[in-house]
mmCIF file of C-alpha atoms in Angstrom:
data_model
loop_
_atom_site.group_PDB
_atom_site.id
_atom_site.type_symbol
_atom_site.label_atom_id
_atom_site.label_comp_id
_atom_site.label_asym_id
_atom_site.label_seq_id
_atom_site.Cartn_x
_atom_site.Cartn_y
_atom_site.Cartn_z
ATOM 1 C CA MET A 243 43.628 -4.669 22.078
ATOM 2 C CA ASN A 244 40.490 -4.911 19.955
ATOM 3 C CA THR A 245 37.686 -6.133 22.198
ATOM 4 C CA LEU A 246 35.001 -6.388 19.527
ATOM 5 C CA GLY A 247 33.763 -9.834 18.636
ATOM 6 C CA PRO A 248 34.003 -13.157 20.435
ATOM 7 C CA VAL A 249 37.170 -15.046 21.191
ATOM 8 C CA ILE A 250 37.668 -18.790 20.854
ATOM 9 C CA ALA A 251 39.210 -20.347 23.953
ATOM 10 C CA TYR A 252 41.125 -23.597 23.450
ATOM 11 C CA TYR A 253 41.102 -25.148 26.908
ATOM 12 C CA ASP A 254 41.703 -28.523 28.547
ATOM 13 C CA ALA A 255 38.254 -30.021 29.058
ATOM 14 C CA LEU A 256 39.835 -32.932 30.961
ATOM 15 C CA CYS A 257 40.781 -30.501 33.735
ATOM 16 C CA PRO A 258 37.959 -30.037 36.266
ATOM 17 C CA MET A 259 39.178 -26.544 37.267
ATOM 18 C CA CYS A 260 39.418 -25.493 33.615
ATOM 19 C CA ARG A 261 35.923 -26.820 32.859
ATOM 20 C CA ARG A 262 34.474 -24.948 35.826
ATOM 21 C CA GLU A 263 36.156 -21.669 34.880
ATOM 22 C CA MET A 264 35.219 -21.932 31.201
ATOM 23 C CA ALA A 265 31.633 -22.858 32.115
ATOM 24 C CA HIS A 266 31.447 -19.626 34.093
ATOM 25 C CA TYR A 267 32.755 -17.573 31.166
ATOM 26 C CA SER A 268 30.487 -19.343 28.676
ATOM 27 C CA LYS A 269 27.397 -18.174 30.616
ATOM 28 C CA PHE A 270 27.933 -14.804 28.944
ATOM 29 C CA GLY A 271 27.174 -16.433 25.577
ATOM 30 C CA ASP A 272 28.668 -16.988 22.142
ATOM 31 C CA ASP A 273 28.783 -13.253 21.470
ATOM 32 C CA TYR A 274 31.679 -13.097 23.962
ATOM 33 C CA ILE A 275 33.415 -16.458 24.033
ATOM 34 C CA ARG A 276 33.315 -19.801 22.257
ATOM 35 C CA LEU A 277 34.913 -22.860 23.791
ATOM 36 C CA GLU A 278 36.957 -25.536 22.039
ATOM 37 C CA ASP A 279 38.423 -28.546 23.809
ATOM 38 C CA CYS A 280 42.121 -28.736 22.929
ATOM 39 C CA ASN A 281 41.861 -32.534 23.350
ATOM 40 C CA ALA A 282 39.579 -32.692 20.296
ATOM 41 C CA PRO A 283 41.036 -34.374 17.208
ATOM 42 C CA ASP A 284 40.303 -31.474 14.862
ATOM 43 C CA LEU A 285 42.300 -28.525 16.205
ATOM 44 C CA PRO A 286 43.240 -25.794 13.731
ATOM 45 C CA ASP A 287 46.720 -26.155 12.212
ATOM 46 C CA ASP A 288 48.052 -23.124 14.105
ATOM 47 C CA VAL A 289 47.075 -24.505 17.537
ATOM 48 C CA ASP A 290 49.528 -27.133 18.749
ATOM 49 C CA ARG A 291 47.829 -29.606 21.103
ATOM 50 C CA ASP A 292 50.796 -30.018 23.469
ATOM 51 C CA GLN A 293 51.267 -26.268 23.735
ATOM 52 C CA ALA A 294 47.522 -25.736 24.233
ATOM 53 C CA LEU A 295 47.565 -28.319 27.023
ATOM 54 C CA ALA A 296 50.525 -26.531 28.610
ATOM 55 C CA ALA A 297 48.884 -23.080 28.575
ATOM 56 C CA MET A 298 45.534 -21.620 27.604
ATOM 57 C CA HIS A 299 45.234 -20.469 23.985
ATOM 58 C CA VAL A 300 42.714 -17.912 22.734
ATOM 59 C CA ARG A 301 41.993 -16.905 19.153
ATOM 60 C CA LEU A 302 41.156 -13.221 18.831
ATOM 61 C CA PRO A 303 38.599 -11.996 16.284
ATOM 62 C CA SER A 304 41.573 -10.883 14.135
ATOM 63 C CA GLY A 305 42.705 -14.526 13.903
ATOM 64 C CA GLU A 306 45.765 -13.994 16.109
ATOM 65 C CA VAL A 307 46.314 -16.619 18.817
ATOM 66 C CA VAL A 308 47.471 -15.448 22.251
ATOM 67 C CA THR A 309 48.555 -17.721 25.093
ATOM 68 C CA GLY A 310 48.966 -17.810 28.845
ATOM 69 C CA VAL A 311 47.877 -14.804 30.877
ATOM 70 C CA ALA A 312 47.377 -12.805 27.660
ATOM 71 C CA ALA A 313 44.689 -15.361 26.739
ATOM 72 C CA PHE A 314 42.860 -14.782 30.007
ATOM 73 C CA ILE A 315 43.157 -11.016 29.574
ATOM 74 C CA ALA A 316 41.608 -11.332 26.099
ATOM 75 C CA ILE A 317 38.639 -13.136 27.665
ATOM 76 C CA TRP A 318 38.272 -10.742 30.600
ATOM 77 C CA GLU A 319 38.353 -7.710 28.297
ATOM 78 C CA ARG A 320 35.148 -8.913 26.668
ATOM 79 C CA LEU A 321 33.115 -10.095 29.620
ATOM 80 C CA PRO A 322 30.788 -7.690 31.399
ATOM 81 C CA GLY A 323 32.107 -7.013 34.893
ATOM 82 C CA TRP A 324 35.567 -8.430 34.152
ATOM 83 C CA LYS A 325 37.122 -5.502 32.268
ATOM 84 C CA TYR A 326 38.736 -4.128 35.443
ATOM 85 C CA LEU A 327 40.613 -7.387 36.010
ATOM 86 C CA ALA A 328 41.894 -7.182 32.438
ATOM 87 C CA MET A 329 42.942 -3.580 32.977
ATOM 88 C CA LEU A 330 44.754 -4.433 36.233
ATOM 89 C CA THR A 331 46.648 -7.405 34.788
ATOM 90 C CA ARG A 332 47.544 -5.952 31.369
ATOM 91 C CA PRO A 333 50.583 -3.823 32.438
ATOM 92 C CA ALA A 334 53.827 -5.722 31.779
ATOM 93 C CA ILE A 335 55.018 -5.286 35.364
ATOM 94 C CA ILE A 336 52.070 -7.439 36.479
ATOM 95 C CA ARG A 337 51.381 -9.552 33.367
ATOM 96 C CA ILE A 338 54.916 -10.918 32.909
ATOM 97 C CA PRO A 339 55.336 -12.301 36.469
ATOM 98 C CA LEU A 340 51.759 -13.660 36.412
ATOM 99 C CA ASP A 341 52.450 -15.389 33.107
ATOM 100 C CA PHE A 342 55.655 -16.920 34.486
ATOM 101 C CA ILE A 343 53.795 -18.262 37.526
ATOM 102 C CA TYR A 344 50.845 -19.476 35.428
ATOM 103 C CA ARG A 345 53.106 -21.405 33.035
ATOM 104 C CA LYS A 346 54.849 -23.097 35.976
ATOM 105 C CA LEU A 347 51.588 -24.051 37.716
ATOM 106 C CA ALA A 348 49.370 -24.924 34.719
ATOM 107 C CA PRO A 349 51.038 -28.310 34.064
ATOM 108 C CA LEU A 350 50.321 -29.267 37.693
ATOM 109 C CA ARG A 351 46.539 -28.895 37.343
ATOM 110 C CA PRO A 352 44.340 -31.954 37.940
ATOM 111 C CA ARG A 353 43.176 -33.938 34.923
ATOM 112 C CA ASP A 354 40.453 -36.562 34.622
ATOM 113 C CA ASN A 355 41.440 -40.046 33.473
ATOM 114 C CA CYS A 356 37.877 -40.746 32.361
ATOM 115 C CA ARG A 357 35.707 -38.870 29.921
ATOM 116 C CA ASP A 358 32.257 -39.591 28.581
ATOM 117 C CA GLY A 359 32.182 -42.869 30.520
ATOM 118 C CA VAL A 360 35.396 -44.098 28.892
ATOM 119 C CA CYS A 361 38.552 -44.523 30.969
ATOM 120 C CA ARG A 362 41.977 -44.921 29.488
ATOM 121 C CA VAL A 363 44.488 -47.345 30.920
ATOM 122 C CA ASP A 364 47.918 -45.831 31.595
#
């Protein structure tokens, strides 16, 4: 996979775990990763909000969008000190079961009901 250039991570900013993880990655700077909240009203046409909320989406420098564990691998490949994790999780024998587990657990993550001081009523 081409690891030159930053990726754009479409993540759920209403999820406290997701925010914490993305904040850690973003410390490396815009040369590596750019963050986009998939709850924002102006998502690109090729990023479906419901699918992005179900599993992480990452746009590669080529424009291709990868999802699930492949999205995390795309991030890890770029970050200093994380390349070994990408290398360990890239083989199909590891990546496919991890992706299956991730897609089952991701919808169970916690989500905030309030954002920017505004709470929605369910």
